[in-house]
Short mmCIF file of C-alpha atoms and ligand atoms in Angstrom, two decimals:
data_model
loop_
_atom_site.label_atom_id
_atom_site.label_comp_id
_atom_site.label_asym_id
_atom_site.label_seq_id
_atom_site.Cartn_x
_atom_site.Cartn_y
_atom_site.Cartn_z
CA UNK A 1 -15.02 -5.17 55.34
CA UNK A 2 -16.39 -2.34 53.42
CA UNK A 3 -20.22 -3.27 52.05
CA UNK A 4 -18.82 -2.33 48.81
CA UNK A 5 -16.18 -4.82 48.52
CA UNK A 6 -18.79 -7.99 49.49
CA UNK A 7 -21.13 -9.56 46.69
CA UNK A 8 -24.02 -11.42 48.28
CA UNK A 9 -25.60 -14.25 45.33
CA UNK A 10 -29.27 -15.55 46.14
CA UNK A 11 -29.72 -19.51 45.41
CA UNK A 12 -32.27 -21.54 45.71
CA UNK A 13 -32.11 -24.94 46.90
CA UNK A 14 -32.08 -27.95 44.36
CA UNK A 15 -31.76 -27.93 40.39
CA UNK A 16 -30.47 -23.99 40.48
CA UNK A 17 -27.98 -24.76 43.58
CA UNK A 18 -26.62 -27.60 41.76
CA UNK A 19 -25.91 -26.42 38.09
CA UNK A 20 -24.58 -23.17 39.72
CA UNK A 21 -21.53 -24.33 41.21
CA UNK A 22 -20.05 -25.09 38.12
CA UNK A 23 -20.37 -21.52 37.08
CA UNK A 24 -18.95 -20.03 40.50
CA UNK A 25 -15.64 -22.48 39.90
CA UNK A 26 -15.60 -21.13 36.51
CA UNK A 27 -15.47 -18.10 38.03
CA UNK A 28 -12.96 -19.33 41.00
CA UNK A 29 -15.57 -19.68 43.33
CA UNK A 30 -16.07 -22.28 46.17
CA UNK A 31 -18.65 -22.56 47.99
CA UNK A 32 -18.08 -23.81 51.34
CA UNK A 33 -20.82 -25.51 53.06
CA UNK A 34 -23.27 -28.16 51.50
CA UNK A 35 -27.16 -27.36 51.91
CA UNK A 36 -28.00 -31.05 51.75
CA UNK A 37 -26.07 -31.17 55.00
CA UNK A 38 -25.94 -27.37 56.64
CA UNK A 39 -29.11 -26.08 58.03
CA UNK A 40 -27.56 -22.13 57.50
CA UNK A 41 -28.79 -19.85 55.05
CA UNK A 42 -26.06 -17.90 54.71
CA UNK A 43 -22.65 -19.82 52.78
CA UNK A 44 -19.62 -18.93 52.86
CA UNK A 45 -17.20 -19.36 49.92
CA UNK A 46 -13.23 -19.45 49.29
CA UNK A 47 -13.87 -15.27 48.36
CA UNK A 48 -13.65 -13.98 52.32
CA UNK A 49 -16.35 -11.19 50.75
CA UNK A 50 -18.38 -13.06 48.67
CA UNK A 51 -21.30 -15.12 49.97
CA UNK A 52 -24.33 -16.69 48.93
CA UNK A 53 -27.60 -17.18 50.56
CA UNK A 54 -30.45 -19.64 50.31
CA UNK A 55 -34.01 -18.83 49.03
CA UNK A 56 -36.90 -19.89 47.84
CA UNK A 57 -36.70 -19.82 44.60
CA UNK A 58 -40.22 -16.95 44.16
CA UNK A 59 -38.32 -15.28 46.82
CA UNK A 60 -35.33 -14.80 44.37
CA UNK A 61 -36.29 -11.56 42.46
CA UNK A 62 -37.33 -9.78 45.73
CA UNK A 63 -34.45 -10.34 47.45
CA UNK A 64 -32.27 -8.96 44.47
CA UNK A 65 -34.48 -5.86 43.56
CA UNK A 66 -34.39 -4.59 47.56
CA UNK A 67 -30.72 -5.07 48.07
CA UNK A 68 -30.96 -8.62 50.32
CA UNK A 69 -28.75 -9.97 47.84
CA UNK A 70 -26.92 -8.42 44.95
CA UNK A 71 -27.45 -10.60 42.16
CA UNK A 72 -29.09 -13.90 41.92
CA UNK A 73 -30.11 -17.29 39.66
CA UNK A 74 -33.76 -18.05 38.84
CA UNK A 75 -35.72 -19.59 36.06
CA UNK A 76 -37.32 -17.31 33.48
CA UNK A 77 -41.07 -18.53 34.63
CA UNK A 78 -40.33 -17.18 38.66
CA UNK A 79 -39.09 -13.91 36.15
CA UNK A 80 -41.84 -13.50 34.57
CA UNK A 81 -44.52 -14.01 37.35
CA UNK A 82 -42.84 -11.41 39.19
CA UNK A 83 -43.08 -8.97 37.03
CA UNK A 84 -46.46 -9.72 36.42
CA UNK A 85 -47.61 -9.84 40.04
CA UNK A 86 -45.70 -6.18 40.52
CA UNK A 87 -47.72 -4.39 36.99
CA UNK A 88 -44.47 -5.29 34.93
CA UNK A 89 -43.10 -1.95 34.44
CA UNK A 90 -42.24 -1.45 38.43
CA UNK A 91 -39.46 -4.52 38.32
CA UNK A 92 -35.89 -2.66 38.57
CA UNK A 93 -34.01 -5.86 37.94
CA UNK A 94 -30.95 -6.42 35.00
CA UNK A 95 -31.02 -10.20 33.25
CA UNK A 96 -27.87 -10.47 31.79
CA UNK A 97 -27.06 -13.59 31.09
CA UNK A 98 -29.09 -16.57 30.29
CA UNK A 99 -27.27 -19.01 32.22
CA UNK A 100 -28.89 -21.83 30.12
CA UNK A 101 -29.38 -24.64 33.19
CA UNK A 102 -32.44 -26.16 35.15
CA UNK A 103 -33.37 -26.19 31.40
CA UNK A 104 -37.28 -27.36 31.73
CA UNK A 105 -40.28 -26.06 29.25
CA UNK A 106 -43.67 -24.88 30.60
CA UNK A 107 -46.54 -26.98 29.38
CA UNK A 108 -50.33 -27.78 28.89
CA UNK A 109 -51.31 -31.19 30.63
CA UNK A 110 -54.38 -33.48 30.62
CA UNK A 111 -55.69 -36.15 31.57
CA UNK A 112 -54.81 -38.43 28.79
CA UNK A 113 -58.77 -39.48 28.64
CA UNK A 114 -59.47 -35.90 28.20
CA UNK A 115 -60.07 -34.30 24.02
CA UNK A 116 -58.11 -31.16 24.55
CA UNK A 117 -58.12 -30.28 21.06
CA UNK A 118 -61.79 -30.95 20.82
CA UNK A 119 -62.70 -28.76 23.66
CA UNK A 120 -60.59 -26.72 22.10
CA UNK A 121 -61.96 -26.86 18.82
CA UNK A 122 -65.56 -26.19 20.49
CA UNK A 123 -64.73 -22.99 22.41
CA UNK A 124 -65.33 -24.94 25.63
CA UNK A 125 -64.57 -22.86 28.86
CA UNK A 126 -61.45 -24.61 30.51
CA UNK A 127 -60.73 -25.26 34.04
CA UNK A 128 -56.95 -24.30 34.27
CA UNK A 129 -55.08 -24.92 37.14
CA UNK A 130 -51.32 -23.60 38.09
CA UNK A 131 -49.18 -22.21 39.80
CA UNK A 132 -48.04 -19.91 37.14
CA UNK A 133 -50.93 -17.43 36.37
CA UNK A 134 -49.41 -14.99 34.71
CA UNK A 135 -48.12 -17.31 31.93
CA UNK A 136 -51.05 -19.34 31.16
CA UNK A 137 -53.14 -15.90 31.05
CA UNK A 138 -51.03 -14.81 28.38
CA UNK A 139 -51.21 -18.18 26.72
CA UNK A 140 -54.45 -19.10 26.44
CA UNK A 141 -55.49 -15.38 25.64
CA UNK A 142 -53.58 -15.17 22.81
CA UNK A 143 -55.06 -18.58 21.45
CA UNK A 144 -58.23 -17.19 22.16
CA UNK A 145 -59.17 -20.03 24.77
CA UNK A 146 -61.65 -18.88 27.47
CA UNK A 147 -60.36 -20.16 30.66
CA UNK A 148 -61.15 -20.20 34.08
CA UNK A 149 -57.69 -20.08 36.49
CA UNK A 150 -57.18 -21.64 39.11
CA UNK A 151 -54.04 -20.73 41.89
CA UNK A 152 -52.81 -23.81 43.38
CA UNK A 153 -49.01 -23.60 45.16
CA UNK A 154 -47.78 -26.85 44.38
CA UNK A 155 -48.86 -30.85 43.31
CA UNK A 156 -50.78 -29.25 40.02
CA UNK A 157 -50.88 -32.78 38.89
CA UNK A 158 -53.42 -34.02 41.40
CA UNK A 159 -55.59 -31.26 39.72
CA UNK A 160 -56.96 -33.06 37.15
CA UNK A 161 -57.15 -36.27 39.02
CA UNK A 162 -59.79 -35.18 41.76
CA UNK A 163 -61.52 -33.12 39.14
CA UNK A 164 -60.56 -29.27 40.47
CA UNK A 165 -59.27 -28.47 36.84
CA UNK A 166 -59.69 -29.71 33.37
CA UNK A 167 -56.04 -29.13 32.65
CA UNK A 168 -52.80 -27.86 34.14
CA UNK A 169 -50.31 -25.51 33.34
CA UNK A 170 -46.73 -26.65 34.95
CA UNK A 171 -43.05 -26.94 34.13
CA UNK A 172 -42.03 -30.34 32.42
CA UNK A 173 -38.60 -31.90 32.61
CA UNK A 174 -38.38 -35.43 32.47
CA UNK A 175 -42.29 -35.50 31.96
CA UNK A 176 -41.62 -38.65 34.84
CA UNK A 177 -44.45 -36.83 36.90
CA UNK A 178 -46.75 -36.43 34.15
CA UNK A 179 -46.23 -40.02 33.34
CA UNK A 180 -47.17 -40.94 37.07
CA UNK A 181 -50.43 -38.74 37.13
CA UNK A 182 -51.36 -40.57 33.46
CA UNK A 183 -51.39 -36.90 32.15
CA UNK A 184 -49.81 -35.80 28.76
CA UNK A 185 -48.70 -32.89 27.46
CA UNK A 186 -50.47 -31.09 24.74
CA UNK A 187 -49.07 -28.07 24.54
CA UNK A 188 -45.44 -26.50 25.01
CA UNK A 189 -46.04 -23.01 26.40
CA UNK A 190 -42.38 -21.76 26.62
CA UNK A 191 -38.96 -23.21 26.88
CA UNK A 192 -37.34 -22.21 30.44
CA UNK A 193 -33.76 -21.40 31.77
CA UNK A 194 -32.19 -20.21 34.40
CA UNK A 195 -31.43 -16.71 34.40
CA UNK A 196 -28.92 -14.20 35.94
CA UNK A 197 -30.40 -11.30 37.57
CA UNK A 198 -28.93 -8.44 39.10
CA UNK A 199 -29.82 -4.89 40.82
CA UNK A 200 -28.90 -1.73 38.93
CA UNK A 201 -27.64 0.18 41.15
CA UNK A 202 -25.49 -3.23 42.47
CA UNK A 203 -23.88 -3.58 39.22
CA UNK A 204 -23.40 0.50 39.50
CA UNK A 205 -21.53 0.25 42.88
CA UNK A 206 -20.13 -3.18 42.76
CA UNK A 207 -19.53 -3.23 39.13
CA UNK A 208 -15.85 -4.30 39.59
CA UNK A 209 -16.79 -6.92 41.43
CA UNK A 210 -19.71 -7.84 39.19
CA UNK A 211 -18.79 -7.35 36.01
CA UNK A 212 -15.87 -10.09 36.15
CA UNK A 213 -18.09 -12.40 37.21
CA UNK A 214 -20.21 -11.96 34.60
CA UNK A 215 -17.56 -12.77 32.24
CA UNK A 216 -16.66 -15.70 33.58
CA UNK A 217 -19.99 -16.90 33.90
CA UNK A 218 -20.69 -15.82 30.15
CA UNK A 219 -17.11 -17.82 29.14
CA UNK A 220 -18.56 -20.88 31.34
CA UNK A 221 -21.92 -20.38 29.38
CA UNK A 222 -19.92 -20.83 26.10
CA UNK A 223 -18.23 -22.78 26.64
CA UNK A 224 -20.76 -25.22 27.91
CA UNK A 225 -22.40 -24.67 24.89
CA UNK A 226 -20.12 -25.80 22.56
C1 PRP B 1 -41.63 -29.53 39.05
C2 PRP B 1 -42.96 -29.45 38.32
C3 PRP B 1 -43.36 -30.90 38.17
C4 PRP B 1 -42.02 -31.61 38.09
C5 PRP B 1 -41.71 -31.94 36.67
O1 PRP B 1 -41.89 -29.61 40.40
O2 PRP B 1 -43.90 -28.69 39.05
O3 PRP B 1 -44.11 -31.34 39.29
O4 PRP B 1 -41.02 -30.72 38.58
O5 PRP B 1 -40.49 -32.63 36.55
P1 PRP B 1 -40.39 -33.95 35.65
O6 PRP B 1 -40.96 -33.64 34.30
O7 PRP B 1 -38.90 -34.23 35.56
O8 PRP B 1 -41.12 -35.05 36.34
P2 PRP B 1 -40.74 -29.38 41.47
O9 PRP B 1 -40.16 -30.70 41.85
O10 PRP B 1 -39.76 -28.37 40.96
O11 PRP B 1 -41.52 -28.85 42.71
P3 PRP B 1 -42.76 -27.83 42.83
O12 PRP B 1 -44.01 -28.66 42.72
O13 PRP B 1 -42.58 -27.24 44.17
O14 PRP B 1 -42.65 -26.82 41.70
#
């Protein structure tokens, strides 16, 4: 098959997997294998050129911006990280379409024993950790919070608990976790959605095979939203 007439979508496992599918069978799109059950990476669907592979979700952006994949899903927060890890202005990626699932918000959490708005208040010098740097930077810089950060990969909510941080920066949901850890949110950063994201020069070459799924991903969007 000629390159030009395949589409390759980037996934990542989990929340953005799940509320994806919808969209694709909006758009007449099946895909084929489950991940839950397949160890492959690479899915087929009921479109003999149209496939989509499995990422981590970080890995998203990078995989669309160097031609791995020609257009992908990922949350606004991997988004913006990227671009901030690459100087901003170097990220050759389109976001078309806010596909409005994985809906989460990025917040502030502490212990619920600890006076955030006192320290606050007092100019202390917080211990921050996250796994989104970029974002709490911004944050707490443009509240005028002096912070120190601290880059953890993953389990920010044992942070607090074993003293490495006075306060976390991570994406809320349910707020189930935060419950668990006996932390509490005191301040929403951001509200966070999936987003669509394709390569330029994808949409340039591929554009009649892009551009209709766009619509129908916009009409499923819509729709959902009404
Ligand atoms: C996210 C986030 C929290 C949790 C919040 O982690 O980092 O730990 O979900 O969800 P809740 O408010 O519904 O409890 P995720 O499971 O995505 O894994 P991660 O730690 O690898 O980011």
């Amino acid at each position: 098959m000629n390159p030009d007439e395949t589409l390759t979508l980037a996934l990542s496992k989990g929340r953005i997997f799940d509320e994806t599918l919808p969209l694709l069978r909006a758009a007449g799109i099946e895909v084929l294998e489950d991940p839950q059950t397949s160890r492959r990476l690479i899915l087929p669907t009921n479109r003999p050129g149209v496939r989509v592979v499995l990422v981590r979700a970080t890995d998203v952006p990078t995989y669309v911006e160097h031609g791995g994949a020609d257009l992908g899903v990922c949350g606004k927060d991997t988004l913006i990280e990227h671009a901030a890890a690459w100087g901003g202005a170097h990220v050759g990626l389109l976001e078309p379409l806010d596909l409005g699932i994985a809906r989460c918000r990025m917040s502030v959490a502490v212990p619920a024993d600890f006076d955030y708005a006192r320290a606050v208040r007092q100019g202390a010098r917080l211990r921050v950790a996250t796994k989104y740097v970029a974002i709490a930077r911004e944050f707490f810089a443009s509240k005028g919070v002096h912070v120190d950060l601290i880059k953890l990969y993953g389990s920010m909510e044992l942070a607090p608990l074993t003293g490495l941080a006075d306060a976390i920066v991570d994406l809320v949901s349910t707020g189930n976790t935060l419950k668990a850890n006996r932390l509490v949110e005191v301040e929403r950063i951001m509200d966070i959605s999936s987003r669509l994201v394709v390569r330029p020069t994808a949409l340039k070459v591929k554009g009649g095979l892009i551009r209709p799924l766009l619509q129908a991903f916009a009409a499923a969007v819509r729709a959902d939203a009404d």
